[in-house]
PDB file of C-alpha atoms in Angstrom:
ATOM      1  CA  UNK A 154     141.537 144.442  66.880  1.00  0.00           C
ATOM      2  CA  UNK A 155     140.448 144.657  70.403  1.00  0.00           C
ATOM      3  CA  UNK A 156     142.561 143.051  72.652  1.00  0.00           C
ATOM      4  CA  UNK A 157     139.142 141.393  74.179  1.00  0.00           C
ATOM      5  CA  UNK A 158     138.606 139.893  70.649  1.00  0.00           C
ATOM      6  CA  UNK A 159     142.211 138.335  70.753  1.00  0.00           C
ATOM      7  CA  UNK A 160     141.295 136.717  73.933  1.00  0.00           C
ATOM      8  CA  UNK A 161     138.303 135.418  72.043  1.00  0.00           C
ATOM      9  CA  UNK A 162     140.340 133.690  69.540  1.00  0.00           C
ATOM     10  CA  UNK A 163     142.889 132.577  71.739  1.00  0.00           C
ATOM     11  CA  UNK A 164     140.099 130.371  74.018  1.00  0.00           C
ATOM     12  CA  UNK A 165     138.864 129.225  70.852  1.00  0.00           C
ATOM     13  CA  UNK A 166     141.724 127.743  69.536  1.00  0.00           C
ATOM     14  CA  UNK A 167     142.770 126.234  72.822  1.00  0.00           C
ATOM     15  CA  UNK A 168     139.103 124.739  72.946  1.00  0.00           C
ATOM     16  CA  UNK A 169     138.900 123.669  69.584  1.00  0.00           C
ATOM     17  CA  UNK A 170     142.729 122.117  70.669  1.00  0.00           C
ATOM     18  CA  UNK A 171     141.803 120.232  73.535  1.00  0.00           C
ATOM     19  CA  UNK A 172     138.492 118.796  71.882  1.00  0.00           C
ATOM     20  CA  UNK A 173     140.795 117.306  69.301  1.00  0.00           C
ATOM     21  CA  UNK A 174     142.851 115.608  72.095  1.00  0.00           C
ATOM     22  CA  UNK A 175     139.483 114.349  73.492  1.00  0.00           C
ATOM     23  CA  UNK A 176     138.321 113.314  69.547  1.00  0.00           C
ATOM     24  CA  UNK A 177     141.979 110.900  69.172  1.00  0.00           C
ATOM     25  CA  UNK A 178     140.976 109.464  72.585  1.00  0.00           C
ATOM     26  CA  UNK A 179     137.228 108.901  71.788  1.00  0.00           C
ATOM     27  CA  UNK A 180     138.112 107.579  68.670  1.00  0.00           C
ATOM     28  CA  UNK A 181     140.873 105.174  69.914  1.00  0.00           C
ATOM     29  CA  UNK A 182     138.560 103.927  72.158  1.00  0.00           C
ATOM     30  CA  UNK A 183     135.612 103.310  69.556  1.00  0.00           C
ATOM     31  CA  UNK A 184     137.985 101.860  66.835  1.00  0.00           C
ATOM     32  CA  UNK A 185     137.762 104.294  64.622  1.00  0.00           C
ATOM     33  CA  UNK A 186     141.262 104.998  63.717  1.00  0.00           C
ATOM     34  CA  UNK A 187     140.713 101.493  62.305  1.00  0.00           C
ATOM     35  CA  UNK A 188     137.424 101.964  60.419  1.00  0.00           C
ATOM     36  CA  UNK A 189     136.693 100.888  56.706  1.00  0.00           C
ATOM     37  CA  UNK A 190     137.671 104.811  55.572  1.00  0.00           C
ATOM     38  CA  UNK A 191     141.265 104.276  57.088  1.00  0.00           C
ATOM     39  CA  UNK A 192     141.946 100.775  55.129  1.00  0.00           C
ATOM     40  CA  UNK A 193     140.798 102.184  52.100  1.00  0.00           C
ATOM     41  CA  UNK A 194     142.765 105.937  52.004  1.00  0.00           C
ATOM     42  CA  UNK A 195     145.740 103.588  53.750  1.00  0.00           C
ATOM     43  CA  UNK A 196     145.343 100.720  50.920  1.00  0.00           C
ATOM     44  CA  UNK A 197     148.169 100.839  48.517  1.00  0.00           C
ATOM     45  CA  UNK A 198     150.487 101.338  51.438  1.00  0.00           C
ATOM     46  CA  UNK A 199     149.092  98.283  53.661  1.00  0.00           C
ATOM     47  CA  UNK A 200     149.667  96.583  50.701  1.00  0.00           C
ATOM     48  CA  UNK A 201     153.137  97.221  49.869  1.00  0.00           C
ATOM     49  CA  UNK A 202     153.888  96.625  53.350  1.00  0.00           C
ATOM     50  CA  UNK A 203     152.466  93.161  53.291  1.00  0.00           C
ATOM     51  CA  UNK A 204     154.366  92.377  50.285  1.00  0.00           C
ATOM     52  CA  UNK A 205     157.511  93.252  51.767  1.00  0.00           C
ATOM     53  CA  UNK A 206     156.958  91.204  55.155  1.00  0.00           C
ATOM     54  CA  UNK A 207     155.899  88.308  52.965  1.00  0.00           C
ATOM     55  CA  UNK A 208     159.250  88.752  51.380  1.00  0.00           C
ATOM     56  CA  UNK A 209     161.187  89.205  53.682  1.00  0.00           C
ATOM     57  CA  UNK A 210     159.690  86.138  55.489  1.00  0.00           C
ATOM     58  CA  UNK A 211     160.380  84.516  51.732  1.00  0.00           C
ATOM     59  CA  UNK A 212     163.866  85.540  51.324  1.00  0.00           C
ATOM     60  CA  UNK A 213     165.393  84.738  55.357  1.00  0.00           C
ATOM     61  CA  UNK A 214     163.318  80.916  54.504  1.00  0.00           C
ATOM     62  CA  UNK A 215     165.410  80.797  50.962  1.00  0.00           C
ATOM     63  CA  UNK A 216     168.633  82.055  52.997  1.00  0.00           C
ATOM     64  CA  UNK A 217     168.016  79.288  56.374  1.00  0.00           C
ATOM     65  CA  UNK A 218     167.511  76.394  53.063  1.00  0.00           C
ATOM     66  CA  UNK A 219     170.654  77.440  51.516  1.00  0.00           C
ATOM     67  CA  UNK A 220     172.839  78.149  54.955  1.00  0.00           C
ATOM     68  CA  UNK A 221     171.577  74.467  55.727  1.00  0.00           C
ATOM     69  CA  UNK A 222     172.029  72.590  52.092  1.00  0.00           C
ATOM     70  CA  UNK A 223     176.207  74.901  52.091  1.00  0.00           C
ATOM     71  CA  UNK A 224     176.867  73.078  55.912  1.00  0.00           C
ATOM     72  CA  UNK A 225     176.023  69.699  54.400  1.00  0.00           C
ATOM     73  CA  UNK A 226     178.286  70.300  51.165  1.00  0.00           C
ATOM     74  CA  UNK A 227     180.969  71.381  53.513  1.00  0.00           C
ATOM     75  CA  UNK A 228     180.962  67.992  55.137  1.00  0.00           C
ATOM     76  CA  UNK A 229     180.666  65.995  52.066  1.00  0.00           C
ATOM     77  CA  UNK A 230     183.152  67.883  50.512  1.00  0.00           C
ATOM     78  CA  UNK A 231     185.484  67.272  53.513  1.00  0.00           C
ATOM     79  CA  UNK A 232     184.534  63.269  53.549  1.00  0.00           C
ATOM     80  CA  UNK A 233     185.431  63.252  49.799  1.00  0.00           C
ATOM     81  CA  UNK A 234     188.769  65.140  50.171  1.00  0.00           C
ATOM     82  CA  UNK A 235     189.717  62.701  52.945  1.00  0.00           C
ATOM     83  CA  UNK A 236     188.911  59.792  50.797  1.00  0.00           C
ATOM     84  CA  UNK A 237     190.604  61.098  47.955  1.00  0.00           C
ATOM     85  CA  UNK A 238     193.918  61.466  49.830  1.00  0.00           C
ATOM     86  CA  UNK A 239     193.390  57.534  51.295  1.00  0.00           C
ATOM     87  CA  UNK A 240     192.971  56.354  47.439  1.00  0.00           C
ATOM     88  CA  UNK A 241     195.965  58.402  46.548  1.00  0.00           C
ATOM     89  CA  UNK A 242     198.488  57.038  48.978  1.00  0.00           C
ATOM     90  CA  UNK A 243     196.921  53.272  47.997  1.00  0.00           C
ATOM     91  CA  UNK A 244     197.998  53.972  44.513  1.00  0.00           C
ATOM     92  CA  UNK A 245     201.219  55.713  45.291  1.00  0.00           C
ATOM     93  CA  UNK A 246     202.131  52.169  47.540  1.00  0.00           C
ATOM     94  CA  UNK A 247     200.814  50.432  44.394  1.00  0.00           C
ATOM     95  CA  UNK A 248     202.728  52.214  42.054  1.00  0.00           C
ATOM     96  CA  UNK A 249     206.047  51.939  44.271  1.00  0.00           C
ATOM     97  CA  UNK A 250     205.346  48.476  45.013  1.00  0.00           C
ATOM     98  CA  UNK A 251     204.667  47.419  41.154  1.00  0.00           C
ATOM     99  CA  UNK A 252     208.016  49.441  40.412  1.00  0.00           C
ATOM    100  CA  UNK A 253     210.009  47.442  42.846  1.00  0.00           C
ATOM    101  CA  UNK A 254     208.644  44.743  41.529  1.00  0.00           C
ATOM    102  CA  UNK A 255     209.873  45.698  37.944  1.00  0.00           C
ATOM    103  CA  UNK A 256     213.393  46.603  38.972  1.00  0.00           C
ATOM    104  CA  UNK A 257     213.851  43.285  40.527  1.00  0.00           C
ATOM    105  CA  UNK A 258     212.629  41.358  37.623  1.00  0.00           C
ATOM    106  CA  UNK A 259     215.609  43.368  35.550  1.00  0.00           C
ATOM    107  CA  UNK A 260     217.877  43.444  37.300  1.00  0.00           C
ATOM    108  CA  UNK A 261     217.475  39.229  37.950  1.00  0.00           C
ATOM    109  CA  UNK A 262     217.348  39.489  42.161  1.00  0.00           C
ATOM    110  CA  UNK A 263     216.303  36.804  43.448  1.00  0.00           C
ATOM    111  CA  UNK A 264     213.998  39.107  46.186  1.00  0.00           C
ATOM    112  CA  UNK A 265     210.198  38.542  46.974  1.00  0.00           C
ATOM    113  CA  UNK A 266     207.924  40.170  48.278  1.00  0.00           C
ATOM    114  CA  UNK A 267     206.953  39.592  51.837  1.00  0.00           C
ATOM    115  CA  UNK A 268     202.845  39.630  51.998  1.00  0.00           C
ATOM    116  CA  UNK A 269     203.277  39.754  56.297  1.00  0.00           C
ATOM    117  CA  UNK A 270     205.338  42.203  57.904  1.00  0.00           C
ATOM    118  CA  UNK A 271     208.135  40.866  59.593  1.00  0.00           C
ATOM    119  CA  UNK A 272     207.996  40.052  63.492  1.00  0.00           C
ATOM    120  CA  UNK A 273     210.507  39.564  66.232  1.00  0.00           C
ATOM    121  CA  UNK A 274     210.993  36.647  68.331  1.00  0.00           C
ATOM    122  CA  UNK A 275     211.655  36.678  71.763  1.00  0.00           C
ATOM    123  CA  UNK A 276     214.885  35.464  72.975  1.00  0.00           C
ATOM    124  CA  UNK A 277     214.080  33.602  76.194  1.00  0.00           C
TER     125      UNK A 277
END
């Protein structure tokens, strides 16, 4: 080959490069990327897509639910814990106080039990 007719093909394929550039431009600007051809070679995968987004939108709605219903379970499960330990020590002072009770009765004292706490008087 000629070196002439490598020039040839070397303009050609720099034009035919450059009108390409132009095409993606004129195209982007007419909406053709975007046409009815590209949705339906591009289906299946537009598809997927959406199903994943909707699932993922699914699963972090499922996850905020959850997160929200655990924090509330938390603080019942603290309020419960807290009243378990009150009715605990009122039936460990019931059970002390009934037993006191019960050794006194045995062993014949003649003790009661004071229902008001004792108080001091003041020496004026």
């Amino acid at each position: 080959m000629t070196a002439k007719k490598i020039n040839n093909r070397k303009k050609k394929s720099r034009k035919a490069a450059s009108s390409r550039k132009g095409f993606w431009l004129r195209s982007m600007r007419e909406g053709t990327p975007l046409s009815i051809d590209f949705f339906k070679r591009h289906a299946w995968f537009i598809l997927i897509a959406m199903v994943v987004v909707i699932a993922l939108i699914g699963q972090r709605y499922t996850n905020k639910s959850k997160m929200r219903e655990i924090r509330e379970l938390t603080k019942e499960l603290a309020f419960e814990k807290s009243r378990h330990i009150n009715h605990k020590a009122q039936y460990m002072s019931l059970i002390r106080e009934n037993e006191m009770r019960r050794l006194l009765r045995e062993k014949h004292l003649d003790l009661d039990y004071q229902e008001q706490p004792p108080y001091e008087l003041a020496a004026d």
